[in-house]
Amino acid sequence: MYPVIYGVNRHTVQTRTIKGVTFPKGSNVYIPIFHIHRDPAIYPDPDTFNPDRWSENTVRHPMAYIPFGAGPRVCVGMRLAVFELKVAIIKVLRAVKFSTTKKTQEKIVFADSSFLMPKTPIVLHVERR
Ligand code: HEM
């Protein structure tokens, strides 16, 4: 739901036609990662946090989920990043419990940046386990 990078660019070195759309040589093509991940045709009700959508036996296009980009220039740190994130989340969640408060925003407003980040800090209550 919250890919760190909104999208990636590619520069065409040859003219190519894909599904009837011609990309002339030398074009800049923007691949909108965030918007692909919020496309209701791929993820019904995309703004809802629903981890179960990943446990369903759903077959998706290989490019339907690309937080680390794709192809020859895919993020080289992808596996390390996922591993680090899992370890960090496990360590934090074993130590503390998060809950929402009256001050927790209903909807996250994003900062004006090429990285996806909230405009204001996300307010949560933190309690030791
Ligand atoms: C959650 C963490 C991370 C995310 C979401 C992320 C995402 C991305 C994305 C979207 C790209 C562009 C891929 C493309 O153009 O198709 C990229 C490239 C890259 N990432 Fe990451 N990245 C993460 C962590 C890391 C880490 C931990 C490292 C290094 C240890 C790393 C190193 C790189 C490098 C070197 C590239 C450029 C690859 C190239 O152009 O050939 N990234 N990353």
mmCIF file of C-alpha atoms and ligand atoms in Angstrom:
data_model
loop_
_atom_site.group_PDB
_atom_site.id
_atom_site.type_symbol
_atom_site.label_atom_id
_atom_site.label_comp_id
_atom_site.label_asym_id
_atom_site.label_seq_id
_atom_site.Cartn_x
_atom_site.Cartn_y
_atom_site.Cartn_z
ATOM 1 C CA MET A 1 0.000 0.000 0.000
ATOM 2 C CA TYR A 2 2.872 2.373 0.676
ATOM 3 C CA PRO A 3 5.727 1.763 -1.765
ATOM 4 C CA VAL A 4 8.709 3.937 -0.841
ATOM 5 C CA ILE A 5 9.069 5.193 -4.414
ATOM 6 C CA TYR A 6 6.050 6.484 -6.381
ATOM 7 C CA GLY A 7 7.379 5.252 -9.674
ATOM 8 C CA VAL A 8 10.403 4.626 -11.862
ATOM 9 C CA ASN A 9 11.457 5.868 -15.288
ATOM 10 C CA ARG A 10 12.750 4.117 -18.352
ATOM 11 C CA HIS A 11 14.314 5.659 -21.438
ATOM 12 C CA THR A 12 13.512 3.872 -24.696
ATOM 13 C CA VAL A 13 16.553 2.954 -26.790
ATOM 14 C CA GLN A 14 14.390 1.646 -29.654
ATOM 15 C CA THR A 15 10.927 2.469 -30.964
ATOM 16 C CA ARG A 16 8.532 -0.110 -29.567
ATOM 17 C CA THR A 17 4.777 -0.677 -29.904
ATOM 18 C CA ILE A 18 3.121 -2.346 -26.942
ATOM 19 C CA LYS A 19 -0.612 -3.098 -27.059
ATOM 20 C CA GLY A 20 -1.116 -0.541 -29.839
ATOM 21 C CA VAL A 21 0.809 2.248 -28.074
ATOM 22 C CA THR A 22 4.016 3.339 -29.826
ATOM 23 C CA PHE A 23 6.900 4.598 -27.715
ATOM 24 C CA PRO A 24 9.329 6.388 -30.060
ATOM 25 C CA LYS A 25 13.063 5.908 -29.503
ATOM 26 C CA GLY A 26 14.329 8.381 -26.906
ATOM 27 C CA SER A 27 11.055 8.598 -24.960
ATOM 28 C CA ASN A 28 10.888 8.803 -21.204
ATOM 29 C CA VAL A 29 8.368 6.317 -19.850
ATOM 30 C CA TYR A 30 7.121 6.631 -16.293
ATOM 31 C CA ILE A 31 5.993 3.436 -14.541
ATOM 32 C CA PRO A 32 3.605 4.530 -11.767
ATOM 33 C CA ILE A 33 4.294 1.979 -9.003
ATOM 34 C CA PHE A 34 2.004 3.626 -6.429
ATOM 35 C CA HIS A 35 -0.918 3.863 -8.843
ATOM 36 C CA ILE A 36 -0.476 0.303 -10.122
ATOM 37 C CA HIS A 37 -0.694 -0.840 -6.484
ATOM 38 C CA ARG A 38 -3.909 1.198 -6.016
ATOM 39 C CA ASP A 39 -5.548 0.081 -9.274
ATOM 40 C CA PRO A 40 -8.989 -1.327 -8.302
ATOM 41 C CA ALA A 41 -8.934 -3.535 -11.407
ATOM 42 C CA ILE A 42 -5.970 -5.374 -9.846
ATOM 43 C CA TYR A 43 -6.693 -4.865 -6.136
ATOM 44 C CA PRO A 44 -10.418 -4.484 -5.385
ATOM 45 C CA ASP A 45 -11.029 -1.833 -2.706
ATOM 46 C CA PRO A 46 -7.339 -0.857 -2.938
ATOM 47 C CA ASP A 47 -7.309 1.700 -0.098
ATOM 48 C CA THR A 48 -8.318 -0.924 2.461
ATOM 49 C CA PHE A 49 -5.539 -2.645 4.406
ATOM 50 C CA ASN A 50 -6.391 -6.263 3.694
ATOM 51 C CA PRO A 51 -3.450 -8.661 4.124
ATOM 52 C CA ASP A 52 -5.805 -11.507 3.198
ATOM 53 C CA ARG A 53 -5.675 -10.380 -0.394
ATOM 54 C CA TRP A 54 -2.217 -11.976 -0.397
ATOM 55 C CA SER A 55 -3.374 -15.307 1.030
ATOM 56 C CA GLU A 56 -6.017 -15.794 -1.637
ATOM 57 C CA ASN A 57 -5.110 -18.020 -4.524
ATOM 58 C CA THR A 58 -5.157 -15.031 -6.813
ATOM 59 C CA VAL A 59 -3.075 -15.052 -9.947
ATOM 60 C CA ARG A 60 -1.806 -11.569 -10.785
ATOM 61 C CA HIS A 61 0.257 -10.177 -13.618
ATOM 62 C CA PRO A 62 3.966 -10.310 -12.616
ATOM 63 C CA MET A 63 4.097 -6.499 -12.915
ATOM 64 C CA ALA A 64 1.070 -5.957 -10.642
ATOM 65 C CA TYR A 65 3.303 -5.636 -7.547
ATOM 66 C CA ILE A 66 6.618 -3.872 -8.145
ATOM 67 C CA PRO A 67 7.729 -1.913 -5.033
ATOM 68 C CA PHE A 68 11.348 -2.650 -5.961
ATOM 69 C CA GLY A 69 10.984 -2.011 -9.678
ATOM 70 C CA ALA A 70 11.521 -4.805 -12.179
ATOM 71 C CA GLY A 71 13.732 -6.097 -14.946
ATOM 72 C CA PRO A 72 17.498 -5.689 -15.337
ATOM 73 C CA ARG A 73 17.504 -2.517 -13.159
ATOM 74 C CA VAL A 74 15.434 -4.000 -10.325
ATOM 75 C CA CYS A 75 16.568 -2.890 -6.841
ATOM 76 C CA VAL A 76 19.778 -4.741 -6.006
ATOM 77 C CA GLY A 77 18.999 -4.502 -2.284
ATOM 78 C CA MET A 78 15.514 -6.042 -2.587
ATOM 79 C CA ARG A 79 16.159 -9.266 -0.684
ATOM 80 C CA LEU A 80 18.306 -7.556 1.958
ATOM 81 C CA ALA A 81 15.642 -4.852 2.419
ATOM 82 C CA VAL A 82 12.795 -7.364 2.858
ATOM 83 C CA PHE A 83 14.894 -9.403 5.293
ATOM 84 C CA GLU A 84 15.898 -6.316 7.312
ATOM 85 C CA LEU A 85 12.307 -5.103 7.426
ATOM 86 C CA LYS A 86 11.041 -8.458 8.685
ATOM 87 C CA VAL A 87 13.713 -8.588 11.414
ATOM 88 C CA ALA A 88 13.005 -4.961 12.424
ATOM 89 C CA ILE A 89 9.228 -5.500 12.562
ATOM 90 C CA ILE A 90 9.630 -8.698 14.618
ATOM 91 C CA LYS A 91 12.007 -6.981 17.085
ATOM 92 C CA VAL A 92 9.762 -3.940 17.506
ATOM 93 C CA LEU A 93 6.487 -5.872 17.777
ATOM 94 C CA ARG A 94 7.962 -8.256 20.356
ATOM 95 C CA ALA A 95 8.872 -5.281 22.558
ATOM 96 C CA VAL A 96 5.934 -2.912 22.141
ATOM 97 C CA LYS A 97 2.292 -2.718 21.179
ATOM 98 C CA PHE A 98 0.873 0.006 18.940
ATOM 99 C CA SER A 99 -2.662 1.313 19.082
ATOM 100 C CA THR A 100 -4.502 4.243 17.583
ATOM 101 C CA THR A 101 -5.521 7.302 19.593
ATOM 102 C CA LYS A 102 -8.003 10.124 19.004
ATOM 103 C CA LYS A 103 -5.137 12.003 17.380
ATOM 104 C CA THR A 104 -4.363 9.252 14.863
ATOM 105 C CA GLN A 105 -5.120 10.449 11.360
ATOM 106 C CA GLU A 106 -7.939 8.584 9.571
ATOM 107 C CA LYS A 107 -6.275 9.157 6.242
ATOM 108 C CA ILE A 108 -2.573 9.662 5.577
ATOM 109 C CA VAL A 109 -1.797 12.851 3.668
ATOM 110 C CA PHE A 110 1.416 12.431 1.709
ATOM 111 C CA ALA A 111 4.267 14.935 1.669
ATOM 112 C CA ASP A 112 5.185 16.670 -1.555
ATOM 113 C CA SER A 113 8.198 14.468 -2.282
ATOM 114 C CA SER A 114 9.339 11.854 -4.787
ATOM 115 C CA PHE A 115 9.495 9.433 -1.845
ATOM 116 C CA LEU A 116 6.267 8.319 -0.265
ATOM 117 C CA MET A 117 6.116 9.741 3.240
ATOM 118 C CA PRO A 118 3.419 11.270 5.422
ATOM 119 C CA LYS A 119 3.135 15.051 5.495
ATOM 120 C CA THR A 120 2.844 14.979 9.282
ATOM 121 C CA PRO A 121 4.055 12.220 11.640
ATOM 122 C CA ILE A 122 1.638 9.339 12.185
ATOM 123 C CA VAL A 123 0.421 9.565 15.789
ATOM 124 C CA LEU A 124 0.159 6.232 17.641
ATOM 125 C CA HIS A 125 0.100 5.101 21.254
ATOM 126 C CA VAL A 126 3.091 2.881 22.125
ATOM 127 C CA GLU A 127 3.026 0.527 25.093
ATOM 128 C CA ARG A 128 5.681 -1.915 26.395
ATOM 129 C CA ARG A 129 4.620 -5.570 26.221
HETATM 130 C C1 HEM B 1 12.339 -0.975 1.346
HETATM 131 C C2 HEM B 1 13.536 -0.758 0.821
HETATM 132 C C3 HEM B 1 13.807 -0.462 -0.634
HETATM 133 C C4 HEM B 1 12.937 -0.152 -1.636
HETATM 134 C C5 HEM B 1 11.419 -0.011 -1.591
HETATM 135 C C6 HEM B 1 13.736 0.030 -2.842
HETATM 136 C C7 HEM B 1 13.207 0.340 -4.090
HETATM 137 C C8 HEM B 1 13.966 0.509 -5.234
HETATM 138 C C9 HEM B 1 13.428 0.835 -6.533
HETATM 139 C C10 HEM B 1 11.942 1.028 -6.871
HETATM 140 C C11 HEM B 1 14.475 0.927 -7.390
HETATM 141 C C12 HEM B 1 14.382 1.216 -8.904
HETATM 142 C C13 HEM B 1 14.256 -0.117 -9.649
HETATM 143 C C14 HEM B 1 13.879 0.045 -11.110
HETATM 144 O O1 HEM B 1 14.192 1.072 -11.735
HETATM 145 O O2 HEM B 1 13.247 -0.910 -11.674
HETATM 146 C C15 HEM B 1 15.689 0.644 -6.642
HETATM 147 C C16 HEM B 1 16.958 0.625 -7.176
HETATM 148 C C17 HEM B 1 18.083 0.374 -6.464
HETATM 149 N N1 HEM B 1 18.164 0.002 -5.130
HETATM 150 FE FE1 HEM B 1 16.612 -0.142 -3.852
HETATM 151 N N2 HEM B 1 15.059 -0.195 -2.540
HETATM 152 C C18 HEM B 1 15.145 -0.506 -1.216
HETATM 153 C C19 HEM B 1 16.284 -0.849 -0.505
HETATM 154 C C20 HEM B 1 17.542 -0.940 -1.037
HETATM 155 C C21 HEM B 1 18.711 -1.392 -0.319
HETATM 156 C C22 HEM B 1 18.717 -1.896 1.135
HETATM 157 C C23 HEM B 1 19.759 -1.293 -1.193
HETATM 158 C C24 HEM B 1 21.211 -1.640 -1.014
HETATM 159 C C25 HEM B 1 21.670 -2.359 -0.001
HETATM 160 C C26 HEM B 1 19.244 -0.792 -2.453
HETATM 161 C C27 HEM B 1 19.987 -0.545 -3.576
HETATM 162 C C28 HEM B 1 19.487 -0.166 -4.798
HETATM 163 C C29 HEM B 1 20.310 0.102 -5.980
HETATM 164 C C30 HEM B 1 21.840 0.035 -6.057
HETATM 165 C C31 HEM B 1 19.432 0.428 -7.024
HETATM 166 C C32 HEM B 1 19.784 0.790 -8.464
HETATM 167 C C33 HEM B 1 19.772 -0.492 -9.311
HETATM 168 C C34 HEM B 1 20.075 -0.202 -10.776
HETATM 169 O O3 HEM B 1 19.729 0.883 -11.269
HETATM 170 O O4 HEM B 1 20.628 -1.094 -11.448
HETATM 171 N N3 HEM B 1 17.890 -0.601 -2.320
HETATM 172 N N4 HEM B 1 15.353 0.400 -5.336
#
